[in-house]
Short mmCIF file of C-alpha atoms in Angstrom, two decimals:
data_model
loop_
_atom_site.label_atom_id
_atom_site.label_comp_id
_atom_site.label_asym_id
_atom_site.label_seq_id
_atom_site.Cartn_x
_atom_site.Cartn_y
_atom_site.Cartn_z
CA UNK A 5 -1.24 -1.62 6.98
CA UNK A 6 -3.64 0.70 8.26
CA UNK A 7 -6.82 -1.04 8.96
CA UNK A 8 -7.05 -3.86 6.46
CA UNK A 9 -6.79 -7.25 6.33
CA UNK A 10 -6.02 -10.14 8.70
CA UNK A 11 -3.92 -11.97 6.15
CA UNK A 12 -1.79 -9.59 3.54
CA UNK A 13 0.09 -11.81 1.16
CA UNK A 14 -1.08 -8.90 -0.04
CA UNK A 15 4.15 -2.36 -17.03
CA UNK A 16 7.49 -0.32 -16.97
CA UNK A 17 5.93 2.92 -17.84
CA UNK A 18 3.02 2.31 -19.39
CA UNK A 19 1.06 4.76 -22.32
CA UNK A 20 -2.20 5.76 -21.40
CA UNK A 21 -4.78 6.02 -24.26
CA UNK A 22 -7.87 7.17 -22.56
CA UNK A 23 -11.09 7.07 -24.27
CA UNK A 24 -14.50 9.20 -23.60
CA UNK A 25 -15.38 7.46 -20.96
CA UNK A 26 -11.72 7.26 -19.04
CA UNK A 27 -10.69 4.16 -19.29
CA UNK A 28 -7.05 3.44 -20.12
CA UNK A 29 -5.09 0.63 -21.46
CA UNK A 30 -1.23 0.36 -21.21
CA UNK A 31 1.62 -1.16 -23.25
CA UNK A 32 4.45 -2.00 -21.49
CA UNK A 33 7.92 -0.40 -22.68
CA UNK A 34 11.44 -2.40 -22.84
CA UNK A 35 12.85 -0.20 -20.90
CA UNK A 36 12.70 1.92 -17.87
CA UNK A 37 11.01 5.64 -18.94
CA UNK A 38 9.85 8.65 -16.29
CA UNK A 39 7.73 7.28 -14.23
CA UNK A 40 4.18 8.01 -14.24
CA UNK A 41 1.67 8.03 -11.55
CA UNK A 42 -1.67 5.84 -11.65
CA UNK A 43 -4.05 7.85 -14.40
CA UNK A 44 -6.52 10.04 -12.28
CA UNK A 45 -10.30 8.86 -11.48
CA UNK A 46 -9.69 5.73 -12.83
CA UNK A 47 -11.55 2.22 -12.17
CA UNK A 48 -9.44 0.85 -9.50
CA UNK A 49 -9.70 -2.72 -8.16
CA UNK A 50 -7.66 -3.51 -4.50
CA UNK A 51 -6.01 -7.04 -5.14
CA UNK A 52 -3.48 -7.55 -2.59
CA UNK A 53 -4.25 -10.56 -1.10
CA UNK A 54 -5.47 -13.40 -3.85
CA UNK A 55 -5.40 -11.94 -7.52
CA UNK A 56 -8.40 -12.48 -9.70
CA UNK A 57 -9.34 -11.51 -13.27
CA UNK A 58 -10.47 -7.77 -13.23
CA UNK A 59 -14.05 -6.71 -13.33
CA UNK A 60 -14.92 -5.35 -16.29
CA UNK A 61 -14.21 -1.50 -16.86
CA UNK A 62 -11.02 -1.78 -14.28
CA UNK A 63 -7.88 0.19 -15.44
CA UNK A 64 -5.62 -0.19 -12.31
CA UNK A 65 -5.03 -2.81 -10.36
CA UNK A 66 -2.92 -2.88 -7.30
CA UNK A 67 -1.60 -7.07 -6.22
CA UNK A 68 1.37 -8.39 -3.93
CA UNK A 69 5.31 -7.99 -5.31
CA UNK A 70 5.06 -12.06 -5.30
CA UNK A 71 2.23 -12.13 -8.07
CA UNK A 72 2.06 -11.23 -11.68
CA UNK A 73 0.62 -8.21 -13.26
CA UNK A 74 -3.02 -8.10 -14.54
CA UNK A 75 -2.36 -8.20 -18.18
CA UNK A 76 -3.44 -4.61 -20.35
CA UNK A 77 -3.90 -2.98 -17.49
CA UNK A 78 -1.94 0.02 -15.06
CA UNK A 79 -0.46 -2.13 -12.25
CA UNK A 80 0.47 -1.04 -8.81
CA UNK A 81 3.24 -3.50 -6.61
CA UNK A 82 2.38 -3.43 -3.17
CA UNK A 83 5.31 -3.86 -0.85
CA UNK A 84 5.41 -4.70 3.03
CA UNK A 85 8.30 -1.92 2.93
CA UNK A 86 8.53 -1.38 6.87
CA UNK A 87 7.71 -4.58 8.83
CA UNK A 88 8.47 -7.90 8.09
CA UNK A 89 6.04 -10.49 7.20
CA UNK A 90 3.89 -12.36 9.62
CA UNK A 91 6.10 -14.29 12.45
CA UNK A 92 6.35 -18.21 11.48
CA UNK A 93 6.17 -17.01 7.45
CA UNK A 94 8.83 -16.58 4.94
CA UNK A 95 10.40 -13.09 5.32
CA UNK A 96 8.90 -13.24 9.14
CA UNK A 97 11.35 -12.12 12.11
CA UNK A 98 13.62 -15.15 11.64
CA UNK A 99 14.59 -14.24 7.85
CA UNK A 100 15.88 -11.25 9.11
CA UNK A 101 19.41 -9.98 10.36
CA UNK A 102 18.54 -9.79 14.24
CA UNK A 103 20.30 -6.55 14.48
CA UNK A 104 17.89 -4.83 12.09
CA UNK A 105 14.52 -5.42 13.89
CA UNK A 106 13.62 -2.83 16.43
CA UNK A 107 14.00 -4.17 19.93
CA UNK A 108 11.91 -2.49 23.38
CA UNK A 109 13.87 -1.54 26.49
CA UNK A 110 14.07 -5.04 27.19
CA UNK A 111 16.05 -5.96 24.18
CA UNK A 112 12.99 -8.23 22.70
CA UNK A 113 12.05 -7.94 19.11
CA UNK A 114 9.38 -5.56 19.06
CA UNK A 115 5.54 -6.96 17.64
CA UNK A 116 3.21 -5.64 15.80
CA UNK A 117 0.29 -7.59 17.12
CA UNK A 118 -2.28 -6.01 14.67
CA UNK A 119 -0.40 -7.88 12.17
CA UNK A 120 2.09 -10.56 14.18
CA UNK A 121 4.96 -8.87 11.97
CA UNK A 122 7.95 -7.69 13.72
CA UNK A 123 8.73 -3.59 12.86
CA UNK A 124 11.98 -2.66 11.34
CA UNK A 125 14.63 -0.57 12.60
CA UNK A 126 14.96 2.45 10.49
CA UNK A 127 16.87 4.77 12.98
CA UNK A 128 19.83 5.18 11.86
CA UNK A 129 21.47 5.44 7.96
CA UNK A 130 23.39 1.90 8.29
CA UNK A 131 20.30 0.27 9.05
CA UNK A 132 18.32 2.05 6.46
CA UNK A 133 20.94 0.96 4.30
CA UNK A 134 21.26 -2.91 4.99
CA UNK A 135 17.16 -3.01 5.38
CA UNK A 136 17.04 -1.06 1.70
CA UNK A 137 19.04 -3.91 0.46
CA UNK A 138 16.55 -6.17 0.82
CA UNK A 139 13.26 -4.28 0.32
CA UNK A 140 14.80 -3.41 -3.16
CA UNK A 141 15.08 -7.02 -4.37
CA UNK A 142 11.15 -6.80 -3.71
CA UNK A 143 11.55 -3.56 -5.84
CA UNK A 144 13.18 -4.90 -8.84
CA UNK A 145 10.87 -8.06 -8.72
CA UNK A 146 8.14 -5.66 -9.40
CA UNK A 147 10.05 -3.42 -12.22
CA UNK A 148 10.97 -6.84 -14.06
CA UNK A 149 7.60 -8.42 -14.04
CA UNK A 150 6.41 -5.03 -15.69
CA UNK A 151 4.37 -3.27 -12.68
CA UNK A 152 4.02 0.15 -13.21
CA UNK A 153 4.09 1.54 -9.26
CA UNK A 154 4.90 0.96 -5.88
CA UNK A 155 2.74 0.95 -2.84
CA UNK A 156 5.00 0.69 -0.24
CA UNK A 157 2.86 -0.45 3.22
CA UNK A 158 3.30 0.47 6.86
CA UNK A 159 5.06 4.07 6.06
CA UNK A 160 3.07 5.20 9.38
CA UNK A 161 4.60 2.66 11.53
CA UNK A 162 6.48 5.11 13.65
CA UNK A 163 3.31 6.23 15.50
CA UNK A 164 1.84 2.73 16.30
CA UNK A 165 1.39 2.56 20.42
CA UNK A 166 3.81 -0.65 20.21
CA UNK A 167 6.79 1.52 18.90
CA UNK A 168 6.89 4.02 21.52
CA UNK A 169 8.33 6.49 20.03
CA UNK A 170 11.41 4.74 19.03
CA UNK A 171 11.09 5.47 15.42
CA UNK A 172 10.33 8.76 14.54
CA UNK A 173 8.97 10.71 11.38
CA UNK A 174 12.15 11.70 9.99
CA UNK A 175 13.43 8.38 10.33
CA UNK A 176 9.90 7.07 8.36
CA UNK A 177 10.87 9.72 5.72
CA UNK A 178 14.46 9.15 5.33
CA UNK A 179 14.21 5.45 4.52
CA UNK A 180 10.85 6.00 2.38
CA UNK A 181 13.46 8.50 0.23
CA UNK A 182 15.72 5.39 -0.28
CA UNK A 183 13.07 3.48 -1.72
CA UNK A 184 11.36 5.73 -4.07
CA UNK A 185 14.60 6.92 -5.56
CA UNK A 186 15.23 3.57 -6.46
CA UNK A 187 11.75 2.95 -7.46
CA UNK A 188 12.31 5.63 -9.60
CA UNK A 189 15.62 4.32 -11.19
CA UNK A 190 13.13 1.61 -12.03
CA UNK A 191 10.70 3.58 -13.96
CA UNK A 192 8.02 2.93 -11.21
CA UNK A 193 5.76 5.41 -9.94
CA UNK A 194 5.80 5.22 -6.35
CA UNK A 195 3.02 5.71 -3.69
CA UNK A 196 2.60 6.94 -0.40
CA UNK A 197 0.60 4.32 1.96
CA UNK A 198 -1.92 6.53 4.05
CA UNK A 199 0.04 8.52 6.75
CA UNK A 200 -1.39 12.03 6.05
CA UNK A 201 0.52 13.70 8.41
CA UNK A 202 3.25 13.53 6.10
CA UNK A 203 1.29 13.95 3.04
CA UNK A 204 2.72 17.70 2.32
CA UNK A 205 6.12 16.22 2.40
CA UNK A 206 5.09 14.03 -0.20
CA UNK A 207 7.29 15.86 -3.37
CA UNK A 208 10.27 16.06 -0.80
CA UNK A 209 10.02 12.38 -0.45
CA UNK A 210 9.62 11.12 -3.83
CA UNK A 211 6.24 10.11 -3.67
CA UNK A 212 3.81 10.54 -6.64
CA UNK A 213 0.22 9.49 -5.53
CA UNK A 214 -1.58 8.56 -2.90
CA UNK A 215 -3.43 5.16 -1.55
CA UNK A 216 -5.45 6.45 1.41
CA UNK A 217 -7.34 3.48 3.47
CA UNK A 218 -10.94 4.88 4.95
CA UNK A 219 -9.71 8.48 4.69
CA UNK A 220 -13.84 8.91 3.98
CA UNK A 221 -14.86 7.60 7.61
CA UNK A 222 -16.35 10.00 9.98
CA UNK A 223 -14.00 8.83 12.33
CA UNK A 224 -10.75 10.59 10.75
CA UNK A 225 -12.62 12.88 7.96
CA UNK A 226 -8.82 12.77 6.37
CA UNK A 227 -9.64 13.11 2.37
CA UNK A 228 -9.97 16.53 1.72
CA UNK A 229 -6.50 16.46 3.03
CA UNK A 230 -5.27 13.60 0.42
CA UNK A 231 -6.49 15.55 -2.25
CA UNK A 232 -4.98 19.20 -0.94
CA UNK A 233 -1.77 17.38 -1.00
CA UNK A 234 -2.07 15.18 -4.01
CA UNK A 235 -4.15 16.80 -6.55
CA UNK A 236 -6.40 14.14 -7.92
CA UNK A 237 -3.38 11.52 -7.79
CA UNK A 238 -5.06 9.95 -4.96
CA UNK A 239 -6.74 6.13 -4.98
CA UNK A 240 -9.60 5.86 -2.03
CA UNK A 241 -9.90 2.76 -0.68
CA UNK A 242 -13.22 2.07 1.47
CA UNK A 243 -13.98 -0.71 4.31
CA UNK A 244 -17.53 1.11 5.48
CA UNK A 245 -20.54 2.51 3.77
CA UNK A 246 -20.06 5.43 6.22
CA UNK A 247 -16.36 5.91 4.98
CA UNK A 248 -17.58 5.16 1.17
CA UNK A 249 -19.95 7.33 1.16
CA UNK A 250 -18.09 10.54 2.47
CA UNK A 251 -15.08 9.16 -0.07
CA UNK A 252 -17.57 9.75 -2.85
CA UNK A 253 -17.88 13.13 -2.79
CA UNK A 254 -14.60 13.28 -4.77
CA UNK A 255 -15.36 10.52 -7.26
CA UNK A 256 -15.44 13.03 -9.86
CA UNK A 257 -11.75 13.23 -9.28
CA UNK A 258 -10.34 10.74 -7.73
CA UNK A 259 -10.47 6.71 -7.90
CA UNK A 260 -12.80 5.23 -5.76
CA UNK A 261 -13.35 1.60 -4.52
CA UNK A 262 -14.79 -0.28 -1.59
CA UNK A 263 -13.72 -3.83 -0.68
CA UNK A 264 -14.42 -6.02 2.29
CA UNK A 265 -11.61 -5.83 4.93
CA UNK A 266 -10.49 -9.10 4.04
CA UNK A 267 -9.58 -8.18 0.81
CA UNK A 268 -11.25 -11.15 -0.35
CA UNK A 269 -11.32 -12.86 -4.10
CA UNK A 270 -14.80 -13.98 -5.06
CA UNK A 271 -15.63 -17.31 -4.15
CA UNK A 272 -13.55 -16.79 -0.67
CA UNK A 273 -14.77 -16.91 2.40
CA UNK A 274 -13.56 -14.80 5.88
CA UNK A 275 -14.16 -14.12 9.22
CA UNK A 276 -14.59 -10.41 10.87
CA UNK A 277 -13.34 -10.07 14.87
CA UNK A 278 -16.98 -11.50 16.49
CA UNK A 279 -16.01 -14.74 14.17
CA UNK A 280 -19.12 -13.99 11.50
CA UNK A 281 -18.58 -15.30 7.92
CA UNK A 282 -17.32 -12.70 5.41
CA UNK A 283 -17.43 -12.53 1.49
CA UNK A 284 -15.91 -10.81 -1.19
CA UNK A 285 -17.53 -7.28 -1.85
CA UNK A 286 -16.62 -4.70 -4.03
CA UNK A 287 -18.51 -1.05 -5.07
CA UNK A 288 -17.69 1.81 -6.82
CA UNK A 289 -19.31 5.17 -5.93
CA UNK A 290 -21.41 4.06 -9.24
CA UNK A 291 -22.99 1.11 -7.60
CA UNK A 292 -24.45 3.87 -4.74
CA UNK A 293 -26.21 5.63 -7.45
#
C-alpha cells in the first residue's frame, strides 16, 4: 500500500439514480450484470481499516474484503492482492504455500518491512495460477456480500527497493489480468491501486478506475496523469494539506477525500513515526472552501 497506514485490516452492480446535486444511491441486483465503475465526482469516504457509519452526503465507500458493505451505498472491496498479510497474522507468511513467496539470493522469504508482509511470487504463470486461487476466494467473498468493486492493493510492488528487481512489470500486469477477469465474471468493477506508470495499460489490463494515494503532493505531482489515463474514473485519496490541496484542482471531476494516514474511525486514537497521538480526520475539497 503506497503510503498509508501502519495497520491495514484494511452491491453486485448497482443502479445509480443521481440527483441535482450528484449523489447516488444503489440497489443491489440478484445477479451478476456488466460491471460498472464507481460513479464519477462522487462523495467518497476511505474505510479500510475499522468501518463506521458514513458521513452524511457519502455515496462510495471503499472497506476490507473481511467486512460488510455500507448499506444504500456504491461499495468498493479492498484486497491485499500482492503481499500477504502482516507476519504473525492470519493469511501472514505461514498461511502460505512456502514455494509461492518470493525468496532473495539467499533463499529467505523476502519482507516488506514498510508493512511486515511477505511479497508474493508472481513470476511465472504456475505461480500466478496457485496464488490466483486464493486471492479469488477474497474475490468472491466480496461479490457475495454485494460489493460493487475491487481495489486490489500493492499492484506496484515490483519496484519496492526490497524486491530487487525480481518481479517485474509484466509479471505485476499479468497476474493483475487474472484477477480482474475474474472480478469481472463477478460483476465487480475493478480498480487499479496507484502505480501510474502503468496507468495507460490500464484498458489492456482490465482495470476500470483508479484509487490514486497522494497523487496531489508536490513531491510526485502524479494526478494530471490519473486523470489523462482514466477520464474522471479516478478516486483521490489525500494524507497532506499540500497533496489535498493540489488534488483539488480536479474536484470538479473527480472524487476527492483526505483522511489521516492511519485511516482512523472516529473515536480512535494513533500514533505517527515521532510517536505523537493521532485522530481520525477527514475533508473534502468542500471543507477548504
Amino acid at each position: 500500500m503506497s503510503l498509508l497506514a501502519t495497520a491495514r485490516p484494511r452491491t453486485i452492480l448497482a443502479a445509480c439514480a443521481a440527483t441535482a446535486c450528484g449523489a447516488a444511491f444503489f440497489v443491489p441486483s440478484a445477479e451478476a450484470a456488466e460491471p460498472t465503475p464507481p460513479p464519477a465526482n462522487a462523495d467518497f469516504d476511505y474505510q479500510i481499516n475499522t468501518p463506521y457509519d458514513p458521513p452524511e452526503g457519502v455515496t462510495v465507500v471503499s472497506r476490507d474484503w473481511k467486512e460488510s458493505p455500507a448499506q444504500g451505498l456504491y461499495n468498493i472491496c479492498y484486497v491485499n492482492a500482492f503481499q500477504t498479510q502482516e507476519v504473525g497474522e492470519e493469511d501472514g507468511p505461514d498461511d502460505w504455500d512456502q514455494n509461492l513467496l518470493l525468496k532473495n539470493g539467499n533463499g529467505d522469504v523476502v519482507i516488506d518491512e514498510d508493512w511486515n508482509e511477505a511479497i508474493l511470487d508472481i513470476t511465472t504463470d504456475t505461480k500466478r495460477g496457485d496464488i490466483a486461487k486464493k486471492i479469488n476466494k477474497q474475490i468472491d467473498t466480496c461479490a457475495d456480500k454485494g460489493f460493487d468493486a475491487l481495489e486490489l492493493d500493492n499492484y506496484d510492488t515490483f519496484d519496492r527497493d526490497v524486491v530487487e528487481g525480481r518481479i517485474t512489470a509484466d509479471d505485476a500486469q499479468a497476474y493483475i489480468r487474472v484477477l480482474s477477469a475474474h472480478g469481472h465474471d463477478k460483476g465487480l468493477a475493478v480498480g487499479q491501486k496507484n502505480t501510474v506508470e502503468l496507468a495507460g495499460n490500464h484498458e489492456a489490463n482490465g482495470l476500470d478506475f483508479a484509487v490514486a494515494e497522494e497523487c496531489g503532493d508536490p513531491e510526485w505531482n502524479e494526478c494530471q496523469d490519473y486523470v489523462d489515463a482514466f477520464g474522471n474514473d479516478v478516486i483521490m485519496i489525500e494524507y497532506s494539506e499540500a497533496g489535498m490541496a493540489n488534488a483539488c484542482d480536479y474536484a470538479d471531476r473527480v472524487s476527492v477525500v483526505q483522511r489521516d494516514r492511519d485511516v482512523l474511525a472516529p473515536g480512535e486514537t494513533g500514533k505517527d513515526d515521532d510517536g505523537n497521538p493521532t485522530e481520525y480526520l477527514r475533508k473534502t475539497c468542500a471543507d477548504l472552501k
